[in-house]
Short mmCIF file of C-alpha atoms in Angstrom, two decimals:
data_model
loop_
_atom_site.label_atom_id
_atom_site.label_comp_id
_atom_site.label_asym_id
_atom_site.label_seq_id
_atom_site.Cartn_x
_atom_site.Cartn_y
_atom_site.Cartn_z
CA MET A 1 0.15 -0.07 -0.01
CA HIS A 2 1.39 3.33 -1.12
CA LEU A 3 0.38 6.56 0.70
CA ASP A 4 1.27 9.92 -0.26
CA LEU A 5 3.83 11.90 2.36
CA ALA A 6 0.61 14.19 4.07
CA HIS A 7 -0.97 10.97 4.65
CA LEU A 8 1.97 9.81 6.26
CA VAL A 9 2.43 12.91 8.20
CA LEU A 10 -0.83 12.89 9.57
CA LEU A 11 -0.44 9.31 10.55
CA ALA A 12 2.79 10.40 12.49
CA VAL A 13 1.05 13.14 14.32
CA ALA A 14 -1.73 10.75 15.24
CA GLY A 15 0.70 8.38 16.63
CA LEU A 16 2.50 11.15 18.48
CA LEU A 17 -0.63 13.11 20.11
CA GLY A 18 -2.16 9.28 20.76
CA GLY A 19 0.96 8.32 22.80
CA ILE A 20 0.88 11.72 24.78
CA GLY A 21 -2.80 11.07 25.70
CA ILE A 22 -2.17 7.11 26.71
CA THR A 23 0.10 8.13 29.54
CA ALA A 24 -1.42 11.74 30.10
CA VAL A 25 -5.11 11.16 30.19
CA GLY A 26 -5.61 7.80 29.05
CA PRO A 27 -7.67 7.70 26.12
CA GLY A 28 -4.89 8.84 23.65
CA GLY A 29 -4.41 5.43 22.38
CA VAL A 30 -7.55 5.94 20.12
CA LEU A 31 -6.00 8.31 17.81
CA PRO A 32 -3.67 5.97 16.45
CA THR A 33 -6.85 3.87 15.26
CA ILE A 34 -8.52 7.06 14.24
CA GLY A 35 -5.71 8.13 12.23
CA LEU A 36 -5.42 4.77 10.25
CA PHE A 37 -9.07 4.45 9.82
CA LEU A 38 -9.31 8.08 8.36
CA PHE A 39 -6.16 8.08 5.98
CA SER A 40 -4.96 4.49 5.24
CA GLY A 41 -7.73 2.89 3.17
CA LEU A 42 -7.11 -0.17 5.64
CA THR A 43 -10.01 -2.61 6.25
CA PRO A 44 -11.53 -2.61 9.91
CA SER A 45 -8.92 -5.60 10.58
CA GLY A 46 -6.11 -3.99 9.17
CA VAL A 47 -7.01 -0.72 11.13
CA ALA A 48 -7.46 -2.52 14.24
CA GLY A 49 -4.58 -4.92 13.59
CA THR A 50 -1.94 -2.14 12.63
CA ALA A 51 -2.97 -0.28 15.38
CA ILE A 52 -2.67 -2.54 18.26
CA VAL A 53 1.07 -3.44 17.26
CA THR A 54 1.96 -0.14 18.19
CA HIS A 55 0.60 -0.26 21.71
CA VAL A 56 3.02 -3.54 22.67
CA ALA A 57 6.02 -0.82 22.87
CA THR A 58 3.72 2.08 24.39
CA GLY A 59 2.60 -0.62 27.16
CA LEU A 60 5.74 -1.51 28.12
CA LEU A 61 7.30 2.03 28.07
CA GLY A 62 4.25 3.79 30.01
CA THR A 63 4.81 0.77 32.47
CA ALA A 64 8.29 1.54 33.18
CA ALA A 65 7.59 5.11 33.14
CA TYR A 66 4.89 4.73 36.40
CA ALA A 67 7.06 2.18 37.83
CA ARG A 68 9.74 4.82 38.22
CA SER A 69 7.54 7.39 39.19
CA GLY A 70 6.31 5.02 42.10
CA HIS A 71 2.26 4.99 40.86
CA LEU A 72 2.70 1.01 40.66
CA ARG A 73 4.43 0.55 43.99
CA THR A 74 1.12 0.21 46.44
CA ALA A 75 -0.25 -3.23 46.54
CA GLY A 76 -3.70 -2.07 45.62
CA THR A 77 -2.66 -0.45 42.54
CA ARG A 78 -0.71 -3.79 41.76
CA ARG A 79 -3.36 -6.06 42.17
CA CYS A 80 -5.77 -4.07 39.98
CA ALA A 81 -2.79 -4.30 37.31
CA ALA A 82 -2.73 -7.90 37.82
CA VAL A 83 -6.30 -8.69 37.50
CA LEU A 84 -6.69 -6.35 34.39
CA ALA A 85 -3.78 -7.93 32.67
CA ALA A 86 -5.06 -11.44 33.59
CA VAL A 87 -8.53 -11.01 32.16
CA ALA A 88 -7.39 -9.62 28.83
CA VAL A 89 -6.18 -12.92 28.11
CA VAL A 90 -9.78 -13.65 27.49
CA GLY A 91 -11.38 -10.62 26.34
CA ALA A 92 -8.79 -9.40 23.72
CA PRO A 93 -9.20 -12.77 21.56
CA LEU A 94 -13.09 -12.13 21.75
CA GLY A 95 -12.96 -8.61 20.48
CA VAL A 96 -10.34 -9.44 17.41
CA LEU A 97 -12.82 -12.31 16.57
CA CYS A 98 -15.82 -9.77 16.48
CA ASN A 99 -13.76 -7.45 14.71
CA THR A 100 -14.20 -9.59 11.36
CA LEU A 101 -17.99 -9.16 11.48
CA VAL A 102 -17.75 -5.52 11.73
CA ALA A 103 -18.23 -3.32 8.47
CA GLY A 104 -16.48 -0.02 7.73
CA ARG A 105 -19.44 2.47 8.68
CA GLY A 106 -20.25 0.27 11.93
CA PHE A 107 -16.69 0.09 12.96
CA GLY A 108 -16.21 4.22 13.28
CA THR A 109 -19.92 4.21 14.57
CA LEU A 110 -19.40 1.60 17.27
CA LEU A 111 -16.09 3.71 18.26
CA ALA A 112 -18.11 6.75 18.24
CA VAL A 113 -20.59 5.43 21.06
CA ALA A 114 -17.74 3.77 23.32
CA VAL A 115 -15.69 6.89 23.24
CA ALA A 116 -18.91 9.18 24.36
CA VAL A 117 -20.21 6.40 27.03
CA THR A 118 -16.78 6.62 28.79
CA GLY A 119 -16.73 10.55 28.60
CA ILE A 120 -20.11 10.89 30.01
CA LEU A 121 -19.41 8.09 32.77
CA VAL A 122 -16.21 10.22 34.20
CA TRP A 123 -18.39 13.65 33.80
CA ALA A 124 -20.88 11.98 35.84
CA ARG A 125 -18.61 10.79 38.79
CA GLU A 126 -16.95 14.19 38.64
CA ARG A 127 -19.87 16.35 39.00
CA ARG A 128 -20.30 14.42 42.57
CA THR A 129 -16.74 14.68 43.50
CA PRO A 130 -16.14 17.79 45.76
CA ALA A 131 -13.74 20.04 44.18
CA ALA A 132 -11.10 20.05 47.25
CA SER A 133 -10.94 16.18 47.11
CA GLY A 134 -10.40 16.63 43.27
CA ASP A 135 -8.02 18.89 43.32
CA ALA A 136 -5.14 16.97 45.47
CA ARG A 137 -3.36 14.41 43.68
CA ILE A 138 -3.04 11.11 45.69
CA GLU A 139 0.71 10.50 45.53
CA PRO A 140 1.41 6.55 45.71
CA ASP A 141 2.42 6.01 49.65
CA LEU A 142 -1.29 7.72 50.09
CA TYR A 143 -3.30 5.31 48.20
CA ASP A 144 -3.31 1.45 48.94
CA ALA A 145 -7.16 0.42 48.62
CA GLY A 146 -7.57 -1.05 45.17
CA LEU A 147 -11.00 -1.77 43.67
CA PRO A 148 -12.91 -5.06 44.40
CA LEU A 149 -12.02 -8.23 42.52
CA THR A 150 -15.16 -8.33 40.95
CA ARG A 151 -15.54 -4.55 39.91
CA THR A 152 -12.23 -5.24 38.45
CA VAL A 153 -12.59 -8.51 36.53
CA VAL A 154 -15.76 -6.77 34.94
CA ILE A 155 -13.84 -3.59 33.81
CA GLY A 156 -10.96 -5.72 32.30
CA VAL A 157 -12.86 -8.07 30.36
CA VAL A 158 -15.03 -5.28 28.80
CA VAL A 159 -12.19 -3.17 28.18
CA ALA A 160 -9.96 -6.15 26.67
CA PHE A 161 -12.96 -7.21 24.45
CA ALA A 162 -13.18 -3.29 23.10
CA ALA A 163 -9.33 -3.10 22.66
CA GLY A 164 -9.39 -5.85 20.63
CA LEU A 165 -12.18 -5.19 18.55
CA PHE A 166 -11.02 -1.53 17.57
CA GLY A 167 -7.07 -2.16 17.98
CA LEU A 168 -6.56 -0.16 20.88
CA GLY A 169 -4.21 -0.51 23.76
CA GLY A 170 -6.59 -0.14 26.59
CA PRO A 171 -6.03 2.89 28.63
CA MET A 172 -8.74 4.92 26.56
CA LEU A 173 -11.40 2.92 28.56
CA SER A 174 -9.68 1.09 31.17
CA VAL A 175 -8.70 4.78 32.67
CA PRO A 176 -12.54 6.50 32.47
CA LEU A 177 -13.66 3.20 33.67
CA LEU A 178 -11.45 2.71 36.69
CA VAL A 179 -12.18 6.54 37.62
CA VAL A 180 -15.57 5.95 37.55
CA ALA A 181 -15.12 2.91 39.81
CA GLY A 182 -13.37 4.77 42.27
CA LEU A 183 -9.18 4.53 41.57
CA PRO A 184 -7.42 7.86 41.63
CA VAL A 185 -6.49 9.13 38.33
CA LEU A 186 -3.05 8.38 38.34
CA ALA A 187 -3.01 4.87 39.67
CA SER A 188 -5.64 4.21 36.77
CA LEU A 189 -3.09 5.40 34.24
CA ALA A 190 -0.33 3.24 35.89
CA ALA A 191 -2.31 0.12 36.20
CA ALA A 192 -3.69 0.74 32.50
CA GLN A 193 -0.53 0.42 31.11
CA VAL A 194 0.28 -3.13 32.72
CA GLN A 195 -2.99 -4.27 31.24
CA SER A 196 -2.25 -2.49 27.56
CA ILE A 197 0.87 -4.96 27.37
CA VAL A 198 -1.06 -7.78 27.44
CA ILE A 199 -3.89 -6.64 25.53
CA ALA A 200 -1.61 -5.83 22.53
CA GLY A 201 0.56 -8.69 22.39
CA VAL A 202 -2.50 -10.70 22.55
CA GLY A 203 -4.14 -9.23 20.15
CA THR A 204 -1.27 -8.85 17.86
CA VAL A 205 -0.77 -12.51 17.63
CA ALA A 206 -4.05 -12.88 16.74
CA TYR A 207 -4.00 -10.04 13.86
CA VAL A 208 -0.97 -11.51 12.60
CA ALA A 209 -2.35 -14.87 11.99
CA HIS A 210 -5.09 -13.41 10.25
CA GLY A 211 -2.55 -11.39 8.10
CA ASP A 212 -4.04 -7.77 8.91
CA VAL A 213 -0.80 -6.20 10.23
CA VAL A 214 0.57 -3.43 7.87
CA TRP A 215 4.24 -3.08 9.37
CA GLY A 216 5.48 -0.15 7.81
CA LEU A 217 2.20 1.98 8.80
CA ALA A 218 2.72 0.37 12.12
CA ALA A 219 6.35 1.89 12.36
CA VAL A 220 5.23 5.29 11.04
CA VAL A 221 2.47 5.31 13.79
CA GLY A 222 4.59 3.56 16.37
CA ILE A 223 7.75 5.49 16.65
CA PRO A 224 6.27 8.80 17.49
CA GLU A 225 3.69 7.15 19.74
CA LEU A 226 6.62 6.15 21.50
CA ALA A 227 7.75 9.79 21.99
CA GLY A 228 4.56 11.02 23.27
CA VAL A 229 4.32 8.65 25.89
CA LEU A 230 7.20 10.05 27.80
CA ILE A 231 5.82 13.78 27.31
CA GLY A 232 2.47 12.71 28.45
CA TRP A 233 3.80 11.05 31.70
CA ARG A 234 5.26 14.50 32.62
CA ILE A 235 2.10 16.25 31.74
CA ALA A 236 0.54 13.65 34.15
CA ARG A 237 2.72 13.80 37.05
CA ALA A 238 2.62 18.14 36.52
CA LEU A 239 -1.25 18.55 36.62
CA PRO A 240 -3.73 18.13 39.43
CA ALA A 241 -6.01 14.95 39.11
CA ARG A 242 -9.08 16.86 38.59
CA ARG A 243 -7.76 18.69 35.78
CA LEU A 244 -6.68 15.37 34.32
CA LYS A 245 -10.61 14.10 34.44
CA PHE A 246 -11.55 17.32 32.78
CA ALA A 247 -9.27 17.02 30.06
CA LEU A 248 -10.14 13.51 29.57
CA VAL A 249 -13.93 14.31 29.47
CA ALA A 250 -13.39 17.04 27.06
CA PHE A 251 -11.35 15.12 24.68
CA LEU A 252 -13.78 11.77 24.57
CA LEU A 253 -17.11 14.40 23.86
CA ALA A 254 -15.25 16.24 21.21
CA LEU A 255 -14.06 13.06 19.76
CA ALA A 256 -17.36 11.38 19.58
CA PRO A 257 -19.22 13.27 17.03
CA PHE A 258 -16.56 13.70 14.73
CA LEU A 259 -15.96 9.67 14.53
CA ALA A 260 -19.82 9.24 13.93
CA LEU A 261 -19.73 11.76 11.16
CA HIS A 262 -16.58 10.19 9.49
CA SER A 263 -17.59 6.57 9.81
#
């Protein structure tokens, strides 16, 4: 497949911004999928397969970044990350299987719905949260509660299925849902990076087996995406948690109609 320079640049920019969003607010991983959907001419399975490959490296780098900053240090966050990763082994292949049943227009519409729902959920929770508690960032040594096992399993399966279906790394959906469930933003971001490694790894194997990965385009998107992961990690550590949540909501709600109109 041959793309002109303008489309290649757009894909690289989508990768860079996606990487920033992955570690800064969570949902950035959808941008490579959107870029490939709009500019590559690939089928839905080709879009998802090529996009999900890039999240293997971003998941590893994001996990390393949050481990270094201490946000994977507490038992509660580590336990949440382990459960999310374990159930991804089941959810991601199911999503890949269902991808083969979705046409191009349906792919964009379903993605728009998923984006809008997660944005509304985070907004609804934040409306019920007192401003004082939302403004304080929770450092890793002050938060160790984690989430109930059943709630974590349900979130993990839903996220892994959707990530396999759309070619996402996982943080796009897992961060909003974990925040809604009661986990602090930075802990949610940290746990989501670990889950994304498993989702991307399992999804990559499945899509490669179906011949749905374009490696050249994966490199065009994935290399800038890695640089964005490091930039986003620094942004996440610099901004208050409440501001991160509102940035996440604005991003998702602005993105949903765009996807629906271009599907």
